[in-house]
Structures are given as structure tokens and as C-alpha cells.
CSV table of C-alpha atoms in Angstrom, one decimal:
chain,number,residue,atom,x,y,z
A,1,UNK,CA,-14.7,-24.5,33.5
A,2,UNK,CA,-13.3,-21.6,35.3
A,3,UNK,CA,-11.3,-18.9,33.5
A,4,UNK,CA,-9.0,-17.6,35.8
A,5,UNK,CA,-6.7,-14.7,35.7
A,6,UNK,CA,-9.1,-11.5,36.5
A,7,UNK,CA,-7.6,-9.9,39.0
A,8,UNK,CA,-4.2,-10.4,37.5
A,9,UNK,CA,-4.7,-7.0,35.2
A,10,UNK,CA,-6.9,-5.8,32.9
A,11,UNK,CA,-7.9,-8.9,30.5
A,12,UNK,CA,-4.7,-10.8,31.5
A,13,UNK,CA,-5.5,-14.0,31.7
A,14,UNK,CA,-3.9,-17.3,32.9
A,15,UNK,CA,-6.7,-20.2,31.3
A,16,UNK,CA,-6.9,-23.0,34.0
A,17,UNK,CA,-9.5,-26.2,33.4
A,18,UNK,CA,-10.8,-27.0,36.9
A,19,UNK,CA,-14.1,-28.7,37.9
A,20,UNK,CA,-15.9,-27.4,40.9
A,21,UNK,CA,-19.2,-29.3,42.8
A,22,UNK,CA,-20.5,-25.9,43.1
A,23,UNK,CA,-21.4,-25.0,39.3
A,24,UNK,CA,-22.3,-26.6,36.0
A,25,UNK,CA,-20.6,-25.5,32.8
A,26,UNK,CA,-21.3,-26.7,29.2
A,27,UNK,CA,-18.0,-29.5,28.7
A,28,UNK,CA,-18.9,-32.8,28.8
A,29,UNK,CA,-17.2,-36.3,27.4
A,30,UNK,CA,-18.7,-39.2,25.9
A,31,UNK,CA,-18.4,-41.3,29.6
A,32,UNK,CA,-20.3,-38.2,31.3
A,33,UNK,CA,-23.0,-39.1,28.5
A,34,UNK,CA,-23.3,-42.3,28.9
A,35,UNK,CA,-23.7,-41.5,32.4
A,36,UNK,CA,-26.4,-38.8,31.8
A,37,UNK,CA,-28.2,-41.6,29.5
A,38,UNK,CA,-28.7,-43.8,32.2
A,39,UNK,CA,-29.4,-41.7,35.1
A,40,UNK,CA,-31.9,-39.6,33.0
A,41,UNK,CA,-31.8,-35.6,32.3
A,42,UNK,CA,-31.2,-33.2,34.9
A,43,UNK,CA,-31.4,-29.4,34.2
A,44,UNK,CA,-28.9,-27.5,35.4
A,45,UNK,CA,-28.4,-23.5,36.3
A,46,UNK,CA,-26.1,-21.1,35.3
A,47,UNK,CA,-24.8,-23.6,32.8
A,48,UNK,CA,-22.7,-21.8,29.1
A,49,UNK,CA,-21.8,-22.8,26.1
A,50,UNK,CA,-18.1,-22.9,26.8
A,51,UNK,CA,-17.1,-26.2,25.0
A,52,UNK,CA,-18.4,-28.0,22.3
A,53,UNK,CA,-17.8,-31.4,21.8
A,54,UNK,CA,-19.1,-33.7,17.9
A,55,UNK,CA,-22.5,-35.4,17.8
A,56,UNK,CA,-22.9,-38.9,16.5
A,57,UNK,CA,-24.2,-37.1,13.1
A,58,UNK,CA,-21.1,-34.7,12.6
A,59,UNK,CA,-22.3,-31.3,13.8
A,60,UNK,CA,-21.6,-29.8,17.4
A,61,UNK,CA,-23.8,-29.3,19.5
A,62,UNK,CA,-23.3,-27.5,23.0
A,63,UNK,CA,-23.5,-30.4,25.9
A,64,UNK,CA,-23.6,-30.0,29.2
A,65,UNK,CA,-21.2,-31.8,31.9
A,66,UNK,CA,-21.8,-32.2,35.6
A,67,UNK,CA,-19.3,-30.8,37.8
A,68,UNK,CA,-17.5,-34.0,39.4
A,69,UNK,CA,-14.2,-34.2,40.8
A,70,UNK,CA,-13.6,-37.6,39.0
A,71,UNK,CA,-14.4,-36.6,35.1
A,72,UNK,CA,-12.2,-34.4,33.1
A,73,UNK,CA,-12.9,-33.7,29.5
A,74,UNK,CA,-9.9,-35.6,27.8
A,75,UNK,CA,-12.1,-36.2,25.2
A,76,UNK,CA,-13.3,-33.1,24.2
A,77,UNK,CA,-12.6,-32.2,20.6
A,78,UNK,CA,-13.2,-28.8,20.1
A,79,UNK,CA,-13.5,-26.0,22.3
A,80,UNK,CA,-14.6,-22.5,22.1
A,81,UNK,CA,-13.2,-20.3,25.2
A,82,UNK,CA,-14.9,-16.7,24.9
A,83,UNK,CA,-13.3,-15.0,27.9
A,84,UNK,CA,-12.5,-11.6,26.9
A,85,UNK,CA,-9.2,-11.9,27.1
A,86,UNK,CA,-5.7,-9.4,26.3
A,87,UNK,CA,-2.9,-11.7,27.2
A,88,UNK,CA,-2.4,-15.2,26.7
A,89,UNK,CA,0.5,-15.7,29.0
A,90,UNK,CA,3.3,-18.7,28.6
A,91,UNK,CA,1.3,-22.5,29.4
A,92,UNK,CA,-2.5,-20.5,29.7
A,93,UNK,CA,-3.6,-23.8,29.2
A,94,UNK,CA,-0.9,-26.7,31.0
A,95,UNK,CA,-2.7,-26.0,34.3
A,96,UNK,CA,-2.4,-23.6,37.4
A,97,UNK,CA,-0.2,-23.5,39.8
A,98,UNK,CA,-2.3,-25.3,42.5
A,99,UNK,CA,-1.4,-28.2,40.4
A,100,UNK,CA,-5.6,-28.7,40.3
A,101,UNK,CA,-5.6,-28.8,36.4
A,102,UNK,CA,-7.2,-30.9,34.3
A,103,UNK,CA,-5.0,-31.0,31.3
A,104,UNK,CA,-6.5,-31.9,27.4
A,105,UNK,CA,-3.7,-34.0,26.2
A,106,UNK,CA,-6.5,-35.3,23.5
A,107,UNK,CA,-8.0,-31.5,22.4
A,108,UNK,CA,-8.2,-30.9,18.8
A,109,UNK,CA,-9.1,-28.1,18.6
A,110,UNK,CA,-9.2,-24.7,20.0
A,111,UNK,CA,-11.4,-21.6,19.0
A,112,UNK,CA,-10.3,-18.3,20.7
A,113,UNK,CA,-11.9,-15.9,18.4
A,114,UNK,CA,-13.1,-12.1,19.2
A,115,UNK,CA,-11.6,-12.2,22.6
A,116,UNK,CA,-9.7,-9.3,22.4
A,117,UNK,CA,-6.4,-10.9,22.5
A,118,UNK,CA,-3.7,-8.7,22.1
A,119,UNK,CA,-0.3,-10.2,23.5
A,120,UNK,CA,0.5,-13.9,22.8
A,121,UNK,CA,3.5,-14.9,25.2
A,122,UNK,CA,6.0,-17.8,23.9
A,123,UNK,CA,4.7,-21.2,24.7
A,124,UNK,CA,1.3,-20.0,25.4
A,125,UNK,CA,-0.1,-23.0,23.9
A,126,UNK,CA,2.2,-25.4,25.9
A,127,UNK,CA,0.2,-28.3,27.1
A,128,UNK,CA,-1.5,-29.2,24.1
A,129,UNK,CA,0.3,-31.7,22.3
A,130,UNK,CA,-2.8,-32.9,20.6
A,131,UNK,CA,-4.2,-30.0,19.2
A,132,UNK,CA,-4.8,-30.0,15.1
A,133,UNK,CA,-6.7,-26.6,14.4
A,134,UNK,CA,-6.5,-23.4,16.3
A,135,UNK,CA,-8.5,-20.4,15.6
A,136,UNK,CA,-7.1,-16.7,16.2
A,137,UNK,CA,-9.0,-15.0,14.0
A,138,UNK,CA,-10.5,-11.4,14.9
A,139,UNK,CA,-8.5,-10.5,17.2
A,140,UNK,CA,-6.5,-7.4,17.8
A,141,UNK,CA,-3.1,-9.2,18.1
A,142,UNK,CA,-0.1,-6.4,18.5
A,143,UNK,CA,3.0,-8.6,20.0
A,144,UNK,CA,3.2,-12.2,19.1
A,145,UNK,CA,6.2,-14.6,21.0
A,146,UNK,CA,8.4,-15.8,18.5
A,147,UNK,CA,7.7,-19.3,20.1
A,148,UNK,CA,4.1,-18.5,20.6
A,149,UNK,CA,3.2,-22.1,18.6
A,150,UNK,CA,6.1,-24.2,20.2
A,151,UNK,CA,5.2,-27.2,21.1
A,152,UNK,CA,2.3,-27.8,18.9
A,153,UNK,CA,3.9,-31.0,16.7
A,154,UNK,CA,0.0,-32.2,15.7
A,155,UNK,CA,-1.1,-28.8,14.6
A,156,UNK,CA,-2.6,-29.1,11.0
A,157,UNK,CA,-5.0,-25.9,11.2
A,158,UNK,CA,-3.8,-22.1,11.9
A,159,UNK,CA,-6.5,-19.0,11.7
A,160,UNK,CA,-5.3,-15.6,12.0
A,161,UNK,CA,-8.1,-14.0,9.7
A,162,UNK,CA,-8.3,-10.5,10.6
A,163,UNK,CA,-5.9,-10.7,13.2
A,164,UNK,CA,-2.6,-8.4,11.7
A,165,UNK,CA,-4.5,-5.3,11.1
A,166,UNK,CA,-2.2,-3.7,13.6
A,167,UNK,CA,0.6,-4.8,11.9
A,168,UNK,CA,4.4,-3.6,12.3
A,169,UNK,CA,7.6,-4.6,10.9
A,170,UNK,CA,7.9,-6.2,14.4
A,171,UNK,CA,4.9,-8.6,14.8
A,172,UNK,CA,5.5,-9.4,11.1
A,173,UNK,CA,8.9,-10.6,12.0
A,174,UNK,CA,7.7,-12.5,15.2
A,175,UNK,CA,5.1,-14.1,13.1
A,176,UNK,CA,7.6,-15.6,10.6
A,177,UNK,CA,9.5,-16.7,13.3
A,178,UNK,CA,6.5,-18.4,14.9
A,179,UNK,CA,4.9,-20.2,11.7
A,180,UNK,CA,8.9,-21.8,11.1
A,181,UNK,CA,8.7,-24.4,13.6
A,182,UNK,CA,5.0,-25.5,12.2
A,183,UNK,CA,6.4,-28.3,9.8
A,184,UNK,CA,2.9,-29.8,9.7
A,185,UNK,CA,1.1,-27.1,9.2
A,186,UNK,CA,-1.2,-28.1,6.6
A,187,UNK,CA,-3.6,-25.0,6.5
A,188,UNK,CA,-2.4,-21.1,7.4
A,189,UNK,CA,-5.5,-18.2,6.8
A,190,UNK,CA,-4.6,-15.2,6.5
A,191,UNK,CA,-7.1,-13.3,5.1
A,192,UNK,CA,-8.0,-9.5,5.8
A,193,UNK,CA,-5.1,-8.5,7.7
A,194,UNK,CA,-4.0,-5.9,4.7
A,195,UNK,CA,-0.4,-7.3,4.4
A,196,UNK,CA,1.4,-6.1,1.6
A,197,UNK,CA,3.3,-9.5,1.2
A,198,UNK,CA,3.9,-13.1,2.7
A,199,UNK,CA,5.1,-14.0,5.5
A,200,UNK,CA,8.4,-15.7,4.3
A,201,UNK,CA,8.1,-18.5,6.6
A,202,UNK,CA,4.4,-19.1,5.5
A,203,UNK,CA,6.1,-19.9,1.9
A,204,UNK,CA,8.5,-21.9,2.9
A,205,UNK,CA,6.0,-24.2,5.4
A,206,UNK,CA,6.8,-28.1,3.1
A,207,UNK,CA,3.3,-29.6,3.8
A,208,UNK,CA,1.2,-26.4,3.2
A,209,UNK,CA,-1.6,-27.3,1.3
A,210,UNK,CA,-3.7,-24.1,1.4
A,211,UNK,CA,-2.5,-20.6,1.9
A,212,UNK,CA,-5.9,-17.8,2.7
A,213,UNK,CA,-4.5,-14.4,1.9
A,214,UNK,CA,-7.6,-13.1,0.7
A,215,UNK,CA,-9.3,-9.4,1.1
A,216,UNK,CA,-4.9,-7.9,1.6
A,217,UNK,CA,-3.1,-5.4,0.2
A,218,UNK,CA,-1.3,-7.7,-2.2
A,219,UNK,CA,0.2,-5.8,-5.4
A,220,UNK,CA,1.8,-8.4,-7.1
A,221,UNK,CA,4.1,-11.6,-6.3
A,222,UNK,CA,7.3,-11.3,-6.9
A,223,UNK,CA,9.4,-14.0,-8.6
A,224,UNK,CA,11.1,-14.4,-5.0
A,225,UNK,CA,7.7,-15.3,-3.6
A,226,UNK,CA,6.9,-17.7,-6.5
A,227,UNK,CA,10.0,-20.0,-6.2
A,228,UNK,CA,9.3,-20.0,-2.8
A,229,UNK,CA,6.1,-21.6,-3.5
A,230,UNK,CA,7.3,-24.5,-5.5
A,231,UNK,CA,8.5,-28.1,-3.9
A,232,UNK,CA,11.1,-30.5,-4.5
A,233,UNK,CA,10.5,-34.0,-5.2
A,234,UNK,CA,7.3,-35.1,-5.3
A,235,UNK,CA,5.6,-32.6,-2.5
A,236,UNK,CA,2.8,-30.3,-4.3
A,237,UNK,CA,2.7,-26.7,-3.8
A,238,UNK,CA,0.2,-25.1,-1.5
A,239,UNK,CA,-3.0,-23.7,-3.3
A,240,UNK,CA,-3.2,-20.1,-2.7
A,241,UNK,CA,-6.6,-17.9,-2.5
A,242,UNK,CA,-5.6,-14.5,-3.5
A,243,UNK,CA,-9.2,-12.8,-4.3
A,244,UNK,CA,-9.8,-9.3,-3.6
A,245,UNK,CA,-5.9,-8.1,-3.8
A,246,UNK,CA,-5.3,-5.1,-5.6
A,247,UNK,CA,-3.3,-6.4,-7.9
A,248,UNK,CA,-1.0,-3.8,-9.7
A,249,UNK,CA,-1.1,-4.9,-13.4
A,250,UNK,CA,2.3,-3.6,-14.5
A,251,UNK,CA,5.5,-5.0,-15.3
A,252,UNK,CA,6.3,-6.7,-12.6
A,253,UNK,CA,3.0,-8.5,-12.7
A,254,UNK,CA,4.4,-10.7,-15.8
A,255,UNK,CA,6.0,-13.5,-13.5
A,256,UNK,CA,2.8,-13.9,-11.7
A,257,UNK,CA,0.7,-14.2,-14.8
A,258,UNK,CA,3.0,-16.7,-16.8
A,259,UNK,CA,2.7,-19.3,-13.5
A,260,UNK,CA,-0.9,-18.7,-13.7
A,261,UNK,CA,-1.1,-19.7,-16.5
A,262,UNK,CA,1.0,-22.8,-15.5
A,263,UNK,CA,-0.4,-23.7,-12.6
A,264,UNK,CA,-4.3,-22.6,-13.1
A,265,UNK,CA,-5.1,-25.4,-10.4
A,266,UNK,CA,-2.6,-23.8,-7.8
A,267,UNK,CA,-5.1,-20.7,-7.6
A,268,UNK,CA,-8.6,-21.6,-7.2
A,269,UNK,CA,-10.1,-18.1,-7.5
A,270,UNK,CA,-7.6,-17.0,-10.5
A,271,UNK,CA,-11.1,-15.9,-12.4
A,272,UNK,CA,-11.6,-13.5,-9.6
A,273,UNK,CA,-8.3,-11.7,-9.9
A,274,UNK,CA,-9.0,-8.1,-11.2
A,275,UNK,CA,-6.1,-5.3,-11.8
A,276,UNK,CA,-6.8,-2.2,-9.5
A,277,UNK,CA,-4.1,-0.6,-11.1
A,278,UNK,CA,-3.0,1.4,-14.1
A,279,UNK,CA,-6.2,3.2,-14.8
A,280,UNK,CA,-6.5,1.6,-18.5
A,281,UNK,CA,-7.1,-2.0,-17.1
A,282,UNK,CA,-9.0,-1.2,-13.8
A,283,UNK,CA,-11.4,-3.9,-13.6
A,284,UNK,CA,-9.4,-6.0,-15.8
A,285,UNK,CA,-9.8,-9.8,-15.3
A,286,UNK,CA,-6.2,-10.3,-14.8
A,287,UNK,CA,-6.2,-13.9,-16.2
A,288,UNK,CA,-7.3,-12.9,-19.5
A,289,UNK,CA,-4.7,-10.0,-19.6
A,290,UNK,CA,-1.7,-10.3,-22.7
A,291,UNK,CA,1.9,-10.2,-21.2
A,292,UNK,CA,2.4,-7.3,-23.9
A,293,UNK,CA,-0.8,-5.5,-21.7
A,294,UNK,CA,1.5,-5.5,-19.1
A,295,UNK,CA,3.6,-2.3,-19.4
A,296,UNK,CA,5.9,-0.4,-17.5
A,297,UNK,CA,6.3,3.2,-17.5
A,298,UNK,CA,9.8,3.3,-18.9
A,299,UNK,CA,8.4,1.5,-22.3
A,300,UNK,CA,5.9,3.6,-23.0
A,301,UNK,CA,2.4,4.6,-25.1
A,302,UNK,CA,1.8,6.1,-28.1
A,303,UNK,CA,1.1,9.0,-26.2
A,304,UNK,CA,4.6,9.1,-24.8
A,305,UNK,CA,3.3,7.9,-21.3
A,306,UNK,CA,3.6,4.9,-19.7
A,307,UNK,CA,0.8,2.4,-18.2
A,308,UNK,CA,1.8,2.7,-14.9
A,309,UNK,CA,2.0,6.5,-14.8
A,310,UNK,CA,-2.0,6.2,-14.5
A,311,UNK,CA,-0.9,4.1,-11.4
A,312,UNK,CA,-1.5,7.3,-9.0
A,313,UNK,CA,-3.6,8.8,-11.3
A,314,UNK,CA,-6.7,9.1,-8.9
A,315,UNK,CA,-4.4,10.0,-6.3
A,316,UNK,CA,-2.7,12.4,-8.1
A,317,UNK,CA,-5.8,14.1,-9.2
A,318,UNK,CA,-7.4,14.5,-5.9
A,319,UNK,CA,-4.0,15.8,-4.5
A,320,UNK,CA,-4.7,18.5,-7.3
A,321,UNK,CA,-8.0,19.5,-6.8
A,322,UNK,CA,-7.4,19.7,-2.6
A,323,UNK,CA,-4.7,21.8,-3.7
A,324,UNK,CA,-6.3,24.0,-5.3
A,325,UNK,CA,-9.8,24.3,-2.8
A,326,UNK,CA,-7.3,25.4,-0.2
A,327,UNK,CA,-5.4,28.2,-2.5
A,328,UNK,CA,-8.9,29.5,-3.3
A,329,UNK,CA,-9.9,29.5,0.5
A,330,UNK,CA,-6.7,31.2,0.8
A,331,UNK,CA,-7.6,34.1,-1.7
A,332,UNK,CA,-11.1,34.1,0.0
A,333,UNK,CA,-9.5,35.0,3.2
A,334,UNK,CA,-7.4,37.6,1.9
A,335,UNK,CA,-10.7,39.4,0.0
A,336,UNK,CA,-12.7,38.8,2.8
A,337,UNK,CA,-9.3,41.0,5.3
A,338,UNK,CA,-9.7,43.8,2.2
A,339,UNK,CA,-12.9,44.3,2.9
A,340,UNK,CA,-13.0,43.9,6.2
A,341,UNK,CA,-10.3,46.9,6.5
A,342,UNK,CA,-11.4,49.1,3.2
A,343,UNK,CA,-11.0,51.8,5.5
A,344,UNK,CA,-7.6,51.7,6.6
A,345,UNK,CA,-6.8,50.7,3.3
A,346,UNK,CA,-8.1,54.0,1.8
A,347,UNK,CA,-6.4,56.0,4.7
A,348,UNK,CA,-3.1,54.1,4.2
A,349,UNK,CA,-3.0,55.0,0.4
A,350,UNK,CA,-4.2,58.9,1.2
A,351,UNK,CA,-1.3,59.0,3.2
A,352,UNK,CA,0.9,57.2,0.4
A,353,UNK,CA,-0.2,59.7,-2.3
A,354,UNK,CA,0.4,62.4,-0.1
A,355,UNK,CA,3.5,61.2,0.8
A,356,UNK,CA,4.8,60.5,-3.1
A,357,UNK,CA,3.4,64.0,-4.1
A,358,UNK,CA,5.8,65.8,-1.0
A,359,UNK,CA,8.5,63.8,-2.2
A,360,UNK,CA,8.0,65.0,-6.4
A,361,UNK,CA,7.5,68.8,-5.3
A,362,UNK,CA,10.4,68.7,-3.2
A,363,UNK,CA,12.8,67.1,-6.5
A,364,UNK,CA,10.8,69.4,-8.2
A,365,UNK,CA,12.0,72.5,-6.4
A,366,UNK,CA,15.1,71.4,-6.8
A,367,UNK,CA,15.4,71.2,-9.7
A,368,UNK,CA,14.1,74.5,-10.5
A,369,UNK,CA,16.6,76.3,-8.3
A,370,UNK,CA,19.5,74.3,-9.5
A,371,UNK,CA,18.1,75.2,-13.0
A,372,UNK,CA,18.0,79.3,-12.1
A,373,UNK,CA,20.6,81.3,-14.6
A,374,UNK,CA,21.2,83.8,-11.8
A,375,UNK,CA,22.4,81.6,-9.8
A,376,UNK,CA,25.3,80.1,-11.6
A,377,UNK,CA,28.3,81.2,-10.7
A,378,UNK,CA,30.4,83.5,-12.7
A,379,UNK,CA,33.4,82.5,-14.5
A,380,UNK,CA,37.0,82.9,-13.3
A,381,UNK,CA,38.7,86.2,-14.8
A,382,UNK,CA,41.9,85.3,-16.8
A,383,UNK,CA,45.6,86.9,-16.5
A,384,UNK,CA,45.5,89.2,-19.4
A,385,UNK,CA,41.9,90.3,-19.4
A,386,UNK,CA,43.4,91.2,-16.0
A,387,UNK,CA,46.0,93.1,-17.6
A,388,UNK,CA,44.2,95.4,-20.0
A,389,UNK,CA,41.1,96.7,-18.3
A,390,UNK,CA,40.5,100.1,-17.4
A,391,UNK,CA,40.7,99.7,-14.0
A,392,UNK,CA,44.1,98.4,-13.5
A,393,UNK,CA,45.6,101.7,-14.0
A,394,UNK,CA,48.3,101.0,-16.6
């Protein structure tokens, strides 16, 4: 099998099946092993495990297929492509356009793990009207086609396990768009991608019958969520694995808890459920929580503080304590600039002294000469003092 694509940019890669006389690579169909059987062994060179195709006793088992311009593996089942990719553009896998494609109308299944996937163009998996289980998982996905999965009516099987961690409010909407059309879907895994809810979609799938979102960021799920889970007629609801969630055990927990207890068989891993949040039930199974255990902070403790006021507590505390390292580095600092100029410092407060004590003698003298008897000025004679003295010659 030749991956084609190179050239066309870094990791971009347009995935084309075509069978060469000049190499051996490790696809192969029951008719080429028949045809091995009776023509005996041959080793091959430069032969890799690119496809894997099921033994007679269940497991899989890497077989080899001789390049021929006749075969093509319609029957393969399942088939691993580790290419390195970043872009799996629109029909990767309906052929190239030399129109030398061998096309898998019969594949199964599909495992593009750790490839280094990135972009996932609409219709990328056109071609494939067979396929049941596809496998995305570890990959660094950042844009996703809203009709990535179009065309895809058999697919029972969707992995995406640690494939969201660079998640946006944009590939979050594409992927709801993209898990709408999969009204078969029977299987959606979800886990570690730290989403802090559901896809929508996901919910609403009718023939979901298992729902992975462990190892997320899940708080709680709301009532919203839980309706959305529940069937009409006589459809089940999906199971859901919810382990390692930090589950916030407050209020708004209570929903969540009374359909546990409901539906016990809905959520195989219920016993695993632990609260990571107030401080007073960290550790908590959540299962064997009371409803009255579940507090908000507007009811209250005895204490006059709510559960969930502990819900930053750890937070709130290390906040505090940073805080306060960086105002003593700041004091630190400003000792360490005091001492550094001790000098000036003594100078500068010389000079201020001396300046304060110019200032005081100069009010000071002042004060004394406005204080001086003899220099008060004498008073105004009057008219008839005037009149009478010796002087005036009368």
C-alpha cells in the first residue's frame, strides 16, 4: 500500500490503495491465502505491518500480500494506517486521481491512531460505505469538517479518546455537527479529552448504547443532559462511563444522584464516582452521598458558611499564600535599596535637619523682633491732649 500525499505539504496527505509489482506490503485477503497455501511460502523484503486482516481463531495477526495487479484487498477487515499524517483531506481514501485505486467497499474497520492528525476535511471518509468501527484516538485534532463522517451509514464504532485536548468552542461545535448524522452509531469514546460537558449531539445519538467520557473535566450533569439521555418507546438509554470526573458535589449534583439511584445499571462504574469538590466530601464516594449532604452555599452550615464555599478553598488558599511571598519579596527589595544607599540616606536627612532647623530660627527671629516693646509703634495723640500741652502756646 502506498501512502501518498508527501510532497503535497508538510504531513498532508491524500491516502490512495494502489498495488505495485515492485514492493511487498503486509495486506493480504483470504484468496491471496489460499494462493500462498498452495504455492508454498515466500519471504519477502521490505514488507510492514500496514493492514491486519482476522485469523481463523479470532485474533489478528499481520499477513503479508504479494503485490499483483489482479488482487485487491476487498476483504480486508481491519486496517491500521500509521502514516504520520496532519490532514486528512475530502475522499483520502475513494482513490486518486489516476483513477488506479483500489477501493474497500467491504473495510470494517479503520485504525488511524497517533498519526498526528490535525485537520479532518468534510467527507474525508467518503468511500467507505462499509466501515463499522473507526479509531481516532490520540491524535491532536484542532479543526474537524462538520461532515467529516458523512457518508458512513454502517458505522457502529467512533474513537476519539484523547483526541479534543485542544479543544475550542469551534471544534466542539463541528463535532456535534459531525456525530448528528451518525444515526447508527452504537459506540462514541470520549475519554480524556477534558471536556467540561457533552457533546449535545452525542446525547441525542437514538441507538447509542455506550457513551466513554471517562478521565474529563465533568462537574456534574445537568438535568438538561439527563433528559437528553432517556428514550422514547421502547429504545434503552446509552450506558455512560463517567469515572475519574471531578464531580462537584453540591447542589446541583442532586438530579444526577436521584437518576443514579434509578438507573444504577445505566452507569457501570457508579462505585467509582468520587466528589472532588467542597472540601468536606473530597474523596466522598458519591453514590453513597445523602441528597441533604448536598448543599449549596446560599443554605448554609452551622458555621454560617456554605458547602460549596470550600469549593475554591485550595485555590483560594494558595492564591493567599503567593500573595503574600511576593509582598514579603517586595519588602525584601526595599530593605535590601536601604541598605544599599545608607549613605545617601544619612546625607539626605543631614540636609533635612539642617534644613527644618534654618527654617525654626528664621520663625524664631521673627518672632522675637515682632515681639520687641521698642518697636511698637506709639499711639496716635488726641485733639484735646493737643489742646492743653505746654507747647502749644495758649
Amino acid at each position: 500500500m502506498v501512502v501518498n500525499g508527501a510532497a503535497a505539504g508538510r504531513g498532508t496527505a491524500r491516502i490512495s490503495l494502489r498495488y505495485q509489482d515492485t514492493f511487498t506490503k503486509s495486506i493480504s485477503t483470504p484468496r491471496d491465502r489460499r494462493k500462498q497455501a498452495s504455492a508454498g511460502s515466500q519471504n519477502t523484503e521490505g514488507s510492514s505491518d500496514f493492514g491486519v486482516a482476522p485469523t481463523d481463531r479470532g485474533d489478528c495477526q499481520p499477513l503479508r500480500f504479494q503485490g499483483s495487479s489482479h488482487a485487491s484487498p476487498r476483504e480486508v477487515s481491519p486496517l491500521t494506517v500509521g502514516a504520520n499524517l496532519t490532514v486528512l483531506r475530502a475522499a483520502a481514501f475513494a482513490g486518486d486521481e489516476e483513477g488506479a485505486a483500489v477501493r474497500l467497499p467491504l473495510l470494517a474497520a479503520l485504525r488511524l491512531t497517533q498519526n498526528n492528525i490535525e485537520v479532518v476535511e468534510d467527507g474525508a471518509f467518503d468511500g467507505l460505505p462499509s466501515l463499522a468501527a473507526l479509531d481516532l484516538s490520540q491524535n491532536p485534532l484542532r479543526a474537524l469538517g462538520g461532515a467529516a463522517f458523512r457518508g458512513l451509514p454502517a458505522l457502529r464504532s467512533l474513537r476519539l479518546n484523547h483526541a479534543l485536548l485542544q479543544r475550542g468552542p469551534a471544534l466542539l461545535d463541528a463535532l456535534d455537527a459531525a456525530l448528528a448524522p451518525l444515526a447508527g452509531l452504537r459506540f462514541l469514546g470520549l475519554a480524556g479529552n477534558e471536556l467540561g460537558h457533552l457533546p449535545p449531539a452525542a446525547l441525542r445519538l437514538p441507538r447509542l448504547e455506550q457513551l466513554d467520557a471517562r478521565r474529563n473535566a465533568l462537574t456534574v450533569l445537568g438535568a438538561d443532559e439527563l433528559r437528553a439521555l432517556e428514550r422514547d418507546g421502547d429504545l434503552a438509554g446509552p450506558r455512560l462511563l463517567l469515572a475519574n470526573n471531578p464531580l462537584r458535589c453540591g447542589c446541583t449534583a442532586r438530579p444526577l444522584l436521584t437518576w443514579l439511584r434509578n438507573a444504577t445499571e445505566r452507569i457501570p462504574d457508579a462505585r467509582r464516582l468520587r466528589c472532588a469538590a467542597p472540601r468536606p466530601l473530597l474523596n466522598r464516594s458519591f453514590l453513597d452521598l445523602e441528597e441533604a449532604e448536598l448543599r449549596c452555599a446560599a443554605e448554609g452550615n452551622a458555621d454560617g458558611r456554605g458547602d460549596d464555599a470550600g469549593l475554591a478553598g485550595p485555590e483560594l488558599e494558595a492564591s493567599y499564600v503567593f500573595f503574600g511571598l511576593v509582598l514579603a519579596l517586595i519588602g525584601l527589595i526595599f530593605l535590601m535599596v536601604l541598605y544599599l544607599n545608607r549613605r545617601g540616606i544619612q546625607r539626605w536627612m543631614r540636609n533635612l535637619r539642617e534644613a527644618c532647623r534654618d527654617q525654626m530660627e528664621g520663625y524664631h527671629y521673627r518672632y522675637e523682633q515682632d515681639a520687641d516693646p521698642r518697636r511698637a509703634p506709639a499711639p496716635a495723640a488726641t485733639a484735646s491732649s493737643r489742646a492743653t500741652s505746654p507747647g502749644s502756646g495758649l
